[in-house]
Tab-separated table of C-alpha atoms and ligand atoms in Angstrom:
chain	number	residue	atom	x	y	z
A	1	MET	CA	0.738	0.275	0.088
A	2	SER	CA	1.635	3.491	-1.833
A	3	LYS	CA	2.282	5.629	2.263
A	4	LYS	CA	-0.767	8.159	3.171
A	5	LEU	CA	0.556	11.887	4.198
A	6	GLU	CA	-0.585	11.420	7.468
A	7	ASP	CA	1.415	8.705	7.950
A	8	CYS	CA	4.429	11.260	8.788
A	9	VAL	CA	3.145	13.089	11.051
A	10	THR	CA	3.908	12.460	14.490
A	11	THR	CA	2.031	13.600	17.696
A	12	ILE	CA	3.687	14.360	20.586
A	13	PRO	CA	1.603	14.555	23.297
A	14	ASP	CA	1.830	17.635	26.588
A	15	PHE	CA	4.476	19.518	23.871
A	16	PRO	CA	5.147	21.747	24.575
A	17	LYS	CA	2.667	22.249	27.377
A	18	PRO	CA	0.088	19.967	28.849
A	19	GLY	CA	-3.192	19.591	26.997
A	20	ILE	CA	-1.283	19.570	23.605
A	21	MET	CA	-1.427	17.433	20.477
A	22	PHE	CA	2.296	19.104	18.902
A	23	ARG	CA	1.074	17.555	15.758
A	24	ASP	CA	5.748	17.213	14.462
A	25	ILE	CA	5.964	18.507	10.749
A	26	THR	CA	9.229	17.522	10.989
A	27	THR	CA	9.405	13.631	10.351
A	28	ILE	CA	7.001	14.790	7.205
A	29	ILE	CA	8.859	16.904	5.791
A	30	SER	CA	12.469	14.793	6.167
A	31	ASP	CA	11.117	12.765	4.414
A	32	PRO	CA	11.409	13.648	0.902
A	33	GLU	CA	8.099	11.353	-0.476
A	34	GLY	CA	6.044	12.992	2.358
A	35	PHE	CA	7.379	16.656	2.024
A	36	LYS	CA	6.552	16.348	-2.311
A	37	MET	CA	3.074	15.369	-1.002
A	38	ALA	CA	2.053	18.183	0.918
A	39	VAL	CA	3.911	20.449	-1.497
A	40	ASP	CA	2.214	18.801	-4.462
A	41	GLN	CA	-1.174	18.874	-2.218
A	42	LEU	CA	-1.102	22.023	-1.555
A	43	CYS	CA	-0.728	22.954	-4.988
A	44	ASP	CA	-3.556	21.196	-6.253
A	45	MET	CA	-5.969	22.968	-3.951
A	46	VAL	CA	-5.235	26.554	-6.350
A	47	LYS	CA	-5.050	24.404	-9.766
A	48	GLY	CA	-6.610	26.118	-12.320
A	49	MET	CA	-7.384	29.513	-9.818
A	50	ASP	CA	-5.642	32.120	-9.697
A	51	ILE	CA	-3.408	33.718	-8.383
A	52	ASP	CA	-0.819	36.242	-7.929
A	53	ILE	CA	1.932	35.525	-4.345
A	54	VAL	CA	1.862	32.410	-2.000
A	55	VAL	CA	1.844	34.214	1.369
A	56	GLY	CA	3.236	32.143	4.305
A	57	SER	CA	3.692	32.877	8.676
A	58	GLU	CA	7.504	32.754	9.639
A	59	SER	CA	8.467	29.127	10.588
A	60	ARG	CA	7.296	26.530	9.575
A	61	GLY	CA	4.163	28.278	7.216
A	62	PHE	CA	7.883	29.143	4.888
A	63	ILE	CA	9.153	25.475	5.049
A	64	PHE	CA	6.140	25.082	3.229
A	65	GLY	CA	4.507	28.012	0.845
A	66	ALA	CA	8.442	28.440	-0.032
A	67	PRO	CA	8.364	25.249	-2.401
A	68	VAL	CA	4.542	25.877	-3.281
A	69	ALA	CA	4.995	29.104	-4.276
A	70	TYR	CA	8.049	27.736	-6.509
A	71	ALA	CA	6.770	24.891	-8.083
A	72	LEU	CA	3.362	26.998	-8.732
A	73	GLY	CA	5.798	29.792	-10.288
A	74	LYS	CA	5.143	32.789	-8.593
A	75	GLY	CA	6.502	34.874	-6.288
A	76	PHE	CA	6.756	34.368	-2.435
A	77	VAL	CA	5.951	36.764	0.549
A	78	MET	CA	7.270	36.287	4.377
A	79	ALA	CA	5.539	37.096	7.665
A	80	ARG	CA	7.524	37.012	10.031
A	81	LYS	CA	7.653	37.490	13.696
A	82	LYS	CA	8.314	41.045	15.059
A	83	GLY	CA	11.185	43.254	14.457
A	84	LYS	CA	12.859	40.805	11.985
A	85	LEU	CA	11.891	42.664	8.707
A	86	PRO	CA	14.463	45.742	7.394
A	87	ARG	CA	11.513	47.881	5.697
A	88	GLU	CA	8.359	49.636	6.686
A	89	THR	CA	5.763	47.155	8.014
A	90	ILE	CA	2.771	46.649	8.939
A	91	SER	CA	1.780	44.205	12.312
A	92	GLU	CA	-0.973	42.692	13.346
A	93	THR	CA	0.061	40.810	17.260
A	94	TYR	CA	-2.480	37.634	18.142
A	95	ASP	CA	-3.184	35.074	20.220
A	96	LEU	CA	-2.447	31.854	20.114
A	97	GLU	CA	-3.154	28.063	21.365
A	98	TYR	CA	-0.599	28.741	23.518
A	99	GLY	CA	0.688	32.558	24.335
A	100	SER	CA	0.272	35.602	21.789
A	101	ALA	CA	3.033	36.419	19.130
A	102	THR	CA	3.271	39.907	16.824
A	103	LEU	CA	3.904	39.034	12.734
A	104	GLU	CA	4.879	41.896	10.755
A	105	MET	CA	4.857	41.740	6.396
A	106	HIS	CA	6.984	44.778	4.749
A	107	LYS	CA	4.001	46.845	3.458
A	108	ASP	CA	4.747	46.764	-0.285
A	109	SER	CA	5.113	43.307	-0.317
A	110	ILE	CA	1.503	42.882	-1.583
A	111	ARG	CA	0.025	45.295	-3.684
A	112	PRO	CA	-3.521	45.998	-4.251
A	113	GLY	CA	-5.830	44.252	-5.984
A	114	MET	CA	-3.282	41.172	-5.795
A	115	LYS	CA	-4.910	38.198	-4.954
A	116	VAL	CA	-2.828	35.528	-2.069
A	117	PHE	CA	-2.194	31.396	-1.742
A	118	LEU	CA	-1.720	31.615	2.401
A	119	VAL	CA	0.098	28.217	3.127
A	120	ASP	CA	0.650	27.648	6.295
A	121	ASP	CA	1.925	24.110	8.033
A	122	LEU	CA	-1.480	23.703	10.330
A	123	VAL	CA	-3.730	25.766	11.721
A	124	ALA	CA	-5.468	25.719	15.603
A	125	THR	CA	-6.900	28.649	16.317
A	126	GLY	CA	-6.958	30.546	13.231
A	127	GLY	CA	-5.007	33.777	15.142
A	128	THR	CA	-1.999	33.274	13.257
A	129	THR	CA	-3.768	33.108	9.457
A	130	ALA	CA	-6.379	36.325	10.745
A	131	ALA	CA	-3.486	38.493	11.313
A	132	ILE	CA	-1.435	38.040	8.105
A	133	ILE	CA	-5.434	37.707	6.622
A	134	LYS	CA	-5.888	41.180	7.576
A	135	MET	CA	-2.156	42.517	6.758
A	136	VAL	CA	-3.125	40.933	3.607
A	137	GLU	CA	-6.078	43.410	3.750
A	138	LYS	CA	-5.226	45.898	4.467
A	139	LEU	CA	-2.286	46.386	1.677
A	140	GLY	CA	-5.215	46.142	-0.999
A	141	GLY	CA	-4.816	41.647	-1.452
A	142	LYS	CA	-7.517	39.837	-1.442
A	143	VAL	CA	-7.237	36.226	0.006
A	144	VAL	CA	-8.412	33.707	-2.902
A	145	LYS	CA	-7.137	30.075	-0.872
A	146	ILE	CA	-6.394	29.481	2.717
A	147	GLY	CA	-4.678	26.467	2.376
A	148	PHE	CA	-2.821	24.235	5.461
A	149	VAL	CA	-1.203	20.049	5.136
A	150	MET	CA	-3.187	19.847	8.793
A	151	GLU	CA	-5.715	21.395	10.654
A	152	LEU	CA	-7.404	21.343	14.948
A	153	ALA	CA	-10.503	20.385	13.601
A	154	GLY	CA	-11.657	21.323	17.789
A	155	PHE	CA	-10.960	24.909	17.079
A	156	ASP	CA	-13.168	25.020	14.008
A	157	ALA	CA	-11.581	28.347	12.966
A	158	LYS	CA	-12.654	26.924	9.442
A	159	ASN	CA	-16.577	28.641	10.967
A	160	LYS	CA	-15.091	31.144	13.117
A	161	ALA	CA	-11.559	33.041	13.131
A	162	LEU	CA	-11.570	32.010	8.800
A	163	LYS	CA	-14.766	31.685	8.724
A	164	GLY	CA	-16.339	33.401	4.856
A	165	TYR	CA	-12.347	32.167	3.374
A	166	ASP	CA	-11.757	29.597	1.436
A	167	VAL	CA	-9.939	27.447	2.902
A	168	GLU	CA	-8.741	23.524	3.123
A	169	SER	CA	-6.139	21.411	4.772
A	170	LEU	CA	-4.477	18.149	3.912
A	171	ILE	CA	-5.495	16.760	7.411
A	172	SER	CA	-8.223	16.775	9.317
A	173	TYR	CA	-7.141	15.784	12.877
A	174	PRO	CA	-10.226	16.426	15.163
A	175	GLY	CA	-10.602	17.346	19.111
A	176	ASN	CA	-7.419	20.363	19.521
B	201	LIG	O1	-4.219	28.538	14.500
B	201	LIG	P1	-3.220	29.526	15.473
B	201	LIG	O2	-4.023	28.827	16.620
B	201	LIG	O3	-2.101	30.521	15.544
B	201	LIG	O4	-1.719	28.310	15.760
B	201	LIG	C1	-0.663	27.929	13.991
B	201	LIG	C2	0.301	28.369	13.632
B	201	LIG	O5	1.524	27.958	15.990
B	201	LIG	C3	2.042	28.063	14.464
B	201	LIG	O6	3.240	28.910	14.780
B	201	LIG	P2	4.743	28.914	15.861
B	201	LIG	O7	3.726	30.472	16.013
B	201	LIG	O8	4.115	28.022	16.709
B	201	LIG	O9	5.527	29.138	15.216
B	201	LIG	P3	6.428	28.672	14.602
B	201	LIG	O10	6.082	28.171	13.597
B	201	LIG	O11	7.239	28.969	14.136
B	201	LIG	O12	6.930	27.514	15.497
B	201	LIG	C4	1.895	27.085	13.701
B	201	LIG	O13	3.322	26.757	12.952
B	201	LIG	C5	0.783	28.022	12.779
B	201	LIG	O14	1.116	29.153	11.704
B	202	LIG	N1	-1.070	21.460	18.427
B	202	LIG	C1	0.150	22.379	17.291
B	202	LIG	N2	1.080	21.371	17.105
B	202	LIG	C2	1.934	21.748	16.028
B	202	LIG	N3	1.332	22.721	16.136
B	202	LIG	C3	0.945	24.318	16.680
B	202	LIG	N4	0.986	25.239	16.455
B	202	LIG	C4	-0.937	24.907	16.920
B	202	LIG	N5	-0.936	24.368	17.797
B	202	LIG	C5	-0.225	23.835	17.066
C-alpha cells in the first residue's frame, strides 16, 4: 500500500505544555515522499485558480509556502515575527494556542488587487492566519485561498476565525 501523508506526522502529547497534542511536521519534511506529497497537494488546491502570490508565516509556514510558490511559478512573501524585517512594515498581534505573538509584513510586499494564496503547516485557533489576512487586506490584497497541511478541527477555525474564506487542509485531526 502506498504511503499516506498522515503516516508522516508524529504526535507528541503534552508538548510544549500539558494538554497540547503537538503535531510534528519534522517527520513530513525529512521524508522525501512526505515532503513532496505535502507540497504537491498544496499546489493542487489552487489548480485552475488565478493567484498572484503565496504568503507564509514564520517559521513553519515558510517550509511549505516557499516550495509551493516555486512550483506554481509565483513569488513568496514572508510574514515574519516582530523585528526581523528591515523595511517599512505593517503588523498584527494575535493569540496562539499557547501564548501570543506579533507578525509583520513589508508594506510593499502586497500591491492592491493582488490575489493571495496563504499557506501554513497547521491551523489551530486560526489566530495566526487571521492576523495575516488582516495585514494582506489592509495592504489591498485579496486572500483567495488558504491551504494548511493540518487542521485541528476542534477549534473550528473554518467556521470561526476564518469564516467566509476558502480554507482547505490536507489532514484533519478531530479535537484540539
Ligand atoms: O491557528 P493558530 O492557533 O494561530 O496556530 C497555528 C500556528 O502556530 C504555529 O506556529 P508558531 O507560532 O508556533 O510558530 P513556529 O512555526 O515558528 O513554530 C503553526 O505553525 C501555525 O502558524
Ligand atoms: N497542536 C499543535 N501542534 C503543532 N503545532 C501547533 N501550533 C499550534 N498548535 C499546534
